[in-house]
Amino acid sequence: MFLHLHDIAILEASAPFFTTETHSALRTEELTSNHAQTVIQSYASLGRRIGEERVAGRFANGLKFYRLWLGDKLAATSWIVSEGHRYIDELNWLIPVPTGEIWLRDIFVSPDLRGKGMFAQSLKSIVQQQDRPCTFLRSDVDWSNIESMRAHAKAGFRVKARARALDLNGRLRLRSKVVPWLPPIEQITPQQQVIWLRGESLTRHRQLIA
Ligand SMILES: CC(C)(COP(=O)(O)OP(=O)(O)OC[C@H]1O[C@@H](n2cnc3c(N)ncnc32)[C@H](O)[C@@H]1OP(=O)(O)O)[C@@H](O)C(=O)NCCC(=O)NCCS
């Protein structure tokens, strides 16, 4: 049996982004679902692991994957949602991401390049890569992840909400009230602060998780 407290910051930056000076020596490369094995290899080359099923789930749920190159060195990777939904599985909130907005997911900077503003540079490159202009950047971060909170603050993000969920065995959650959102958060049963994942709600959760 496990009991875990998730403490999550929801952050937002509105255009124009990147108040700190960023240079664009980075080359941005998008990998699509046909390149799942390359995604897995990219994780491995940065000392991380991701399973085939999870990669497939992320693409199926509309996430996009980017590699950021500094010359021939892999400097960073990131998933984003540029139109669709971000499912914060710890809260069971399915947050709409309308056209022209980006939700950042799981950005990772190569450990030897950290502390040099690579986070903001990577985001800038990804934003510039999009077909449409981006008006809002959003992200969710574990409140205790100081490096990420600092990186977000330096790139112009501000905390819009803080949400907590007390999780028993990944099935029973006592969570914060849903934050007001436009368009509204509709899943899973956002009006309930206690959620018990079983039957249909558990199936839905498994479909959305990525
Ligand atoms: C969070 C992360 C993406 C930030 O990227 P970054 O390019 O290092 O960001 P910045 O250069 O803006 O530095 C952010 C903070 O990292 C910390 N930092 C500085 N040098 C560092 C180093 N050598 N190693 C690790 N962290 C360092 C500092 O707190 C810095 O803030 P400060 O400059 O105000 O002191 C990166 O640390 C990372 O990949 N972490 C692991 C994955 C992760 O947590 N991703 C975020 C998920 S939301």
CSV table of C-alpha atoms and ligand atoms in Angstrom, one decimal:
chain,number,residue,atom,x,y,z
A,1,MET,CA,0.0,0.0,0.0
A,2,PHE,CA,1.3,3.5,-0.7
A,3,LEU,CA,0.2,7.0,0.1
A,4,HIS,CA,1.7,9.9,-1.8
A,5,LEU,CA,1.1,13.6,-1.8
A,6,HIS,CA,1.3,15.3,-5.2
A,7,ASP,CA,1.9,19.0,-5.1
A,8,ILE,CA,1.6,20.6,-8.5
A,9,ALA,CA,2.2,24.1,-9.8
A,10,ILE,CA,0.3,25.1,-12.9
A,11,LEU,CA,2.2,27.9,-14.7
A,12,GLU,CA,1.5,30.2,-17.6
A,13,ALA,CA,3.4,32.6,-19.8
A,14,SER,CA,1.7,34.9,-22.2
A,15,ALA,CA,3.2,36.3,-25.4
A,16,PRO,CA,5.7,37.9,-25.9
A,17,PHE,CA,7.7,35.2,-24.3
A,18,PHE,CA,11.3,34.9,-23.1
A,19,THR,CA,12.2,38.1,-21.3
A,20,THR,CA,15.6,36.7,-20.8
A,21,GLU,CA,18.0,36.9,-23.7
A,22,THR,CA,18.1,33.6,-25.6
A,23,HIS,CA,20.1,32.7,-28.6
A,24,SER,CA,19.0,30.3,-31.3
A,25,ALA,CA,22.0,28.1,-32.0
A,26,LEU,CA,19.6,25.2,-31.4
A,27,ARG,CA,18.3,23.1,-34.2
A,28,THR,CA,14.8,21.7,-33.6
A,29,GLU,CA,13.7,18.3,-34.9
A,30,GLU,CA,10.2,16.9,-34.6
A,31,LEU,CA,9.9,13.1,-34.4
A,32,THR,CA,6.5,11.6,-35.3
A,33,SER,CA,4.9,8.3,-34.3
A,34,ASN,CA,6.8,6.5,-37.1
A,35,HIS,CA,10.0,7.2,-35.2
A,36,ALA,CA,9.0,5.7,-31.8
A,37,GLN,CA,12.3,3.7,-31.6
A,38,THR,CA,14.3,6.9,-32.2
A,39,VAL,CA,12.4,8.6,-29.3
A,40,ILE,CA,13.3,5.6,-27.1
A,41,GLN,CA,17.0,5.9,-28.2
A,42,SER,CA,17.0,9.6,-27.5
A,43,TYR,CA,15.8,9.0,-24.0
A,44,ALA,CA,18.5,6.4,-23.6
A,45,SER,CA,21.3,8.6,-24.9
A,46,LEU,CA,20.3,11.1,-22.1
A,47,GLY,CA,20.4,8.4,-19.5
A,48,ARG,CA,16.6,8.0,-19.3
A,49,ARG,CA,14.1,5.3,-20.1
A,50,ILE,CA,10.6,5.3,-21.7
A,51,GLY,CA,8.6,2.3,-22.8
A,52,GLU,CA,7.3,1.6,-26.2
A,53,GLU,CA,3.7,1.6,-25.0
A,54,ARG,CA,4.1,4.9,-23.3
A,55,VAL,CA,5.6,6.5,-26.4
A,56,ALA,CA,2.7,5.1,-28.5
A,57,GLY,CA,0.2,6.4,-25.9
A,58,ARG,CA,1.7,9.9,-26.0
A,59,PHE,CA,1.5,10.1,-29.8
A,60,ALA,CA,-2.0,8.6,-29.8
A,61,ASN,CA,-3.1,11.3,-27.3
A,62,GLY,CA,-1.8,14.0,-29.6
A,63,LEU,CA,1.5,14.9,-28.0
A,64,LYS,CA,4.4,16.0,-30.2
A,65,PHE,CA,8.0,15.1,-29.5
A,66,TYR,CA,11.0,17.4,-30.2
A,67,ARG,CA,14.8,16.9,-30.1
A,68,LEU,CA,17.0,20.0,-29.7
A,69,TRP,CA,20.4,19.8,-31.1
A,70,LEU,CA,23.5,21.9,-30.4
A,71,GLY,CA,25.7,21.0,-33.3
A,72,ASP,CA,25.7,17.2,-33.2
A,73,LYS,CA,25.0,17.0,-29.5
A,74,LEU,CA,21.5,16.2,-28.3
A,75,ALA,CA,20.9,19.1,-25.9
A,76,ALA,CA,17.3,18.5,-24.8
A,77,THR,CA,14.1,16.7,-25.6
A,78,SER,CA,10.5,17.7,-25.0
A,79,TRP,CA,7.0,16.7,-25.4
A,80,ILE,CA,4.3,19.3,-26.0
A,81,VAL,CA,0.6,19.5,-26.6
A,82,SER,CA,-0.1,22.2,-29.2
A,83,GLU,CA,-3.8,21.5,-29.7
A,84,GLY,CA,-5.8,19.0,-27.7
A,85,HIS,CA,-5.6,18.2,-24.0
A,86,ARG,CA,-3.1,17.8,-21.2
A,87,TYR,CA,-4.1,15.1,-18.8
A,88,ILE,CA,-2.6,15.7,-15.4
A,89,ASP,CA,-3.0,12.1,-14.2
A,90,GLU,CA,-2.1,12.9,-10.6
A,91,LEU,CA,-5.2,15.1,-10.4
A,92,ASN,CA,-7.3,13.4,-13.1
A,93,TRP,CA,-7.8,16.7,-14.8
A,94,LEU,CA,-8.1,16.8,-18.6
A,95,ILE,CA,-7.2,20.4,-19.4
A,96,PRO,CA,-8.1,21.7,-22.9
A,97,VAL,CA,-5.3,23.2,-24.9
A,98,PRO,CA,-6.9,25.3,-27.6
A,99,THR,CA,-5.3,26.1,-31.0
A,100,GLY,CA,-2.5,28.7,-30.6
A,101,GLU,CA,-1.5,27.5,-27.1
A,102,ILE,CA,1.2,25.1,-26.0
A,103,TRP,CA,1.4,22.9,-23.0
A,104,LEU,CA,4.8,21.8,-22.1
A,105,ARG,CA,5.3,18.2,-21.0
A,106,ASP,CA,8.4,16.5,-19.7
A,107,ILE,CA,11.2,18.7,-21.0
A,108,PHE,CA,14.6,17.4,-20.3
A,109,VAL,CA,18.0,19.2,-20.7
A,110,SER,CA,21.2,17.1,-21.0
A,111,PRO,CA,22.7,17.2,-17.4
A,112,ASP,CA,26.0,18.7,-18.6
A,113,LEU,CA,24.2,21.7,-20.2
A,114,ARG,CA,22.0,22.6,-17.3
A,115,GLY,CA,22.1,26.1,-15.7
A,116,LYS,CA,22.9,27.8,-19.0
A,117,GLY,CA,19.4,28.8,-20.0
A,118,MET,CA,18.9,25.8,-22.3
A,119,PHE,CA,15.3,25.5,-21.0
A,120,ALA,CA,14.2,28.9,-22.4
A,121,GLN,CA,16.2,28.4,-25.5
A,122,SER,CA,14.6,25.1,-26.2
A,123,LEU,CA,11.1,26.5,-25.7
A,124,LYS,CA,11.9,29.4,-27.9
A,125,SER,CA,13.0,27.0,-30.7
A,126,ILE,CA,9.9,24.9,-30.3
A,127,VAL,CA,7.5,27.9,-30.3
A,128,GLN,CA,9.2,29.2,-33.5
A,129,GLN,CA,8.7,25.8,-35.1
A,130,GLN,CA,4.9,25.9,-34.8
A,131,ASP,CA,2.7,26.6,-37.9
A,132,ARG,CA,0.6,29.1,-35.9
A,133,PRO,CA,1.6,31.9,-33.6
A,134,CYS,CA,1.5,30.9,-29.9
A,135,THR,CA,-0.3,33.1,-27.4
A,136,PHE,CA,0.0,31.1,-24.2
A,137,LEU,CA,2.6,28.7,-22.9
A,138,ARG,CA,1.5,26.5,-20.0
A,139,SER,CA,3.1,23.9,-17.9
A,140,ASP,CA,2.7,21.8,-14.8
A,141,VAL,CA,5.6,21.2,-12.4
A,142,ASP,CA,6.1,19.3,-9.2
A,143,TRP,CA,6.3,22.1,-6.6
A,144,SER,CA,9.5,20.6,-5.1
A,145,ASN,CA,11.4,20.6,-8.5
A,146,ILE,CA,13.3,23.8,-7.7
A,147,GLU,CA,15.4,23.7,-10.9
A,148,SER,CA,12.3,23.5,-13.1
A,149,MET,CA,10.5,26.2,-11.1
A,150,ARG,CA,13.5,28.5,-11.5
A,151,ALA,CA,13.8,27.7,-15.2
A,152,HIS,CA,10.1,28.5,-15.7
A,153,ALA,CA,10.3,31.7,-13.7
A,154,LYS,CA,13.4,32.9,-15.8
A,155,ALA,CA,11.5,32.1,-19.0
A,156,GLY,CA,8.6,34.4,-17.9
A,157,PHE,CA,6.2,31.8,-16.5
A,158,ARG,CA,4.0,32.7,-13.5
A,159,VAL,CA,2.3,30.3,-11.1
A,160,LYS,CA,-1.5,30.4,-11.9
A,161,ALA,CA,-2.6,27.6,-9.5
A,162,ARG,CA,-1.3,25.1,-7.0
A,163,ALA,CA,-3.1,21.8,-6.7
A,164,ARG,CA,-2.6,18.9,-4.4
A,165,ALA,CA,-3.7,15.3,-4.5
A,166,LEU,CA,-3.3,12.7,-1.8
A,167,ASP,CA,-3.1,9.4,-3.6
A,168,LEU,CA,-3.8,6.0,-2.0
A,169,ASN,CA,-2.5,3.1,-4.1
A,170,GLY,CA,-3.1,5.1,-7.4
A,171,ARG,CA,-6.9,4.4,-6.9
A,172,LEU,CA,-8.3,6.7,-4.3
A,173,ARG,CA,-7.6,10.4,-4.4
A,174,LEU,CA,-8.4,13.4,-2.3
A,175,ARG,CA,-7.6,16.4,-4.4
A,176,SER,CA,-7.9,20.1,-4.6
A,177,LYS,CA,-10.9,21.8,-6.1
A,178,VAL,CA,-10.8,22.2,-9.8
A,179,VAL,CA,-9.3,25.5,-10.9
A,180,PRO,CA,-11.4,27.8,-13.1
A,181,TRP,CA,-10.4,27.2,-16.7
A,182,LEU,CA,-11.6,28.3,-20.1
A,183,PRO,CA,-12.7,26.1,-21.7
A,184,PRO,CA,-13.6,24.2,-18.6
A,185,ILE,CA,-11.9,21.0,-17.3
A,186,GLU,CA,-14.4,18.2,-17.9
A,187,GLN,CA,-12.8,15.0,-16.8
A,188,ILE,CA,-12.6,13.0,-14.7
A,189,THR,CA,-15.6,14.0,-12.5
A,190,PRO,CA,-13.8,17.4,-11.8
A,191,GLN,CA,-16.6,18.5,-9.4
A,192,GLN,CA,-15.7,15.7,-7.0
A,193,GLN,CA,-12.8,16.2,-4.6
A,194,VAL,CA,-12.7,12.5,-3.7
A,195,ILE,CA,-12.2,10.3,-6.7
A,196,TRP,CA,-12.1,6.5,-6.6
A,197,LEU,CA,-10.7,5.1,-9.8
A,198,ARG,CA,-12.6,1.9,-10.7
A,199,GLY,CA,-14.7,0.6,-13.6
A,200,GLU,CA,-15.3,3.3,-16.2
A,201,SER,CA,-13.3,5.9,-14.5
A,202,LEU,CA,-10.2,3.6,-14.3
A,203,THR,CA,-10.6,2.6,-17.9
A,204,ARG,CA,-10.8,6.3,-18.9
A,205,HIS,CA,-7.8,7.2,-16.7
A,206,ARG,CA,-5.8,4.5,-18.4
A,207,GLN,CA,-6.8,5.8,-21.9
A,208,LEU,CA,-5.8,9.3,-21.0
A,209,ILE,CA,-2.5,8.7,-19.2
A,210,ALA,CA,0.5,9.3,-21.3
B,1,LIG,C1,14.4,21.6,-15.2
B,1,LIG,C2,15.4,21.7,-16.3
B,1,LIG,C3,14.6,21.4,-17.6
B,1,LIG,C4,15.9,23.2,-16.4
B,1,LIG,O1,16.7,23.3,-17.5
B,1,LIG,P1,18.0,24.3,-17.6
B,1,LIG,O2,18.3,24.5,-19.0
B,1,LIG,O3,19.1,23.8,-16.7
B,1,LIG,O4,17.4,25.6,-16.9
B,1,LIG,P2,18.1,27.0,-16.5
B,1,LIG,O5,19.4,27.1,-17.2
B,1,LIG,O6,17.2,28.1,-16.7
B,1,LIG,O7,18.4,26.7,-14.9
B,1,LIG,C5,17.4,26.6,-14.0
B,1,LIG,C6,17.9,26.3,-12.6
B,1,LIG,O8,18.6,25.1,-12.6
B,1,LIG,C7,19.6,25.1,-11.5
B,1,LIG,N1,20.9,24.9,-12.0
B,1,LIG,C8,21.9,25.7,-12.3
B,1,LIG,N2,23.0,25.1,-12.7
B,1,LIG,C9,22.7,23.8,-12.7
B,1,LIG,C10,23.5,22.6,-13.0
B,1,LIG,N3,24.7,22.6,-13.4
B,1,LIG,N4,22.8,21.4,-12.8
B,1,LIG,C11,21.5,21.3,-12.4
B,1,LIG,N5,20.8,22.4,-12.1
B,1,LIG,C12,21.4,23.6,-12.2
B,1,LIG,C13,19.5,26.5,-10.9
B,1,LIG,O9,18.6,26.4,-9.8
B,1,LIG,C14,18.9,27.3,-12.1
B,1,LIG,O10,18.2,28.5,-11.7
B,1,LIG,P3,19.2,29.8,-11.4
B,1,LIG,O11,19.9,30.0,-12.7
B,1,LIG,O12,18.2,30.9,-11.1
B,1,LIG,O13,20.1,29.5,-10.3
B,1,LIG,C15,16.6,20.7,-16.1
B,1,LIG,O14,17.1,20.9,-14.8
B,1,LIG,C16,16.2,19.3,-16.3
B,1,LIG,O15,16.2,18.7,-17.4
B,1,LIG,N6,15.8,18.6,-15.1
B,1,LIG,C17,15.4,17.2,-15.1
B,1,LIG,C18,14.0,17.0,-15.8
B,1,LIG,C19,13.0,17.9,-15.2
B,1,LIG,O16,12.8,18.1,-14.0
B,1,LIG,N7,12.2,18.5,-16.2
B,1,LIG,C20,11.2,19.5,-15.9
B,1,LIG,C21,9.9,18.8,-15.8
B,1,LIG,S1,8.6,20.0,-15.4
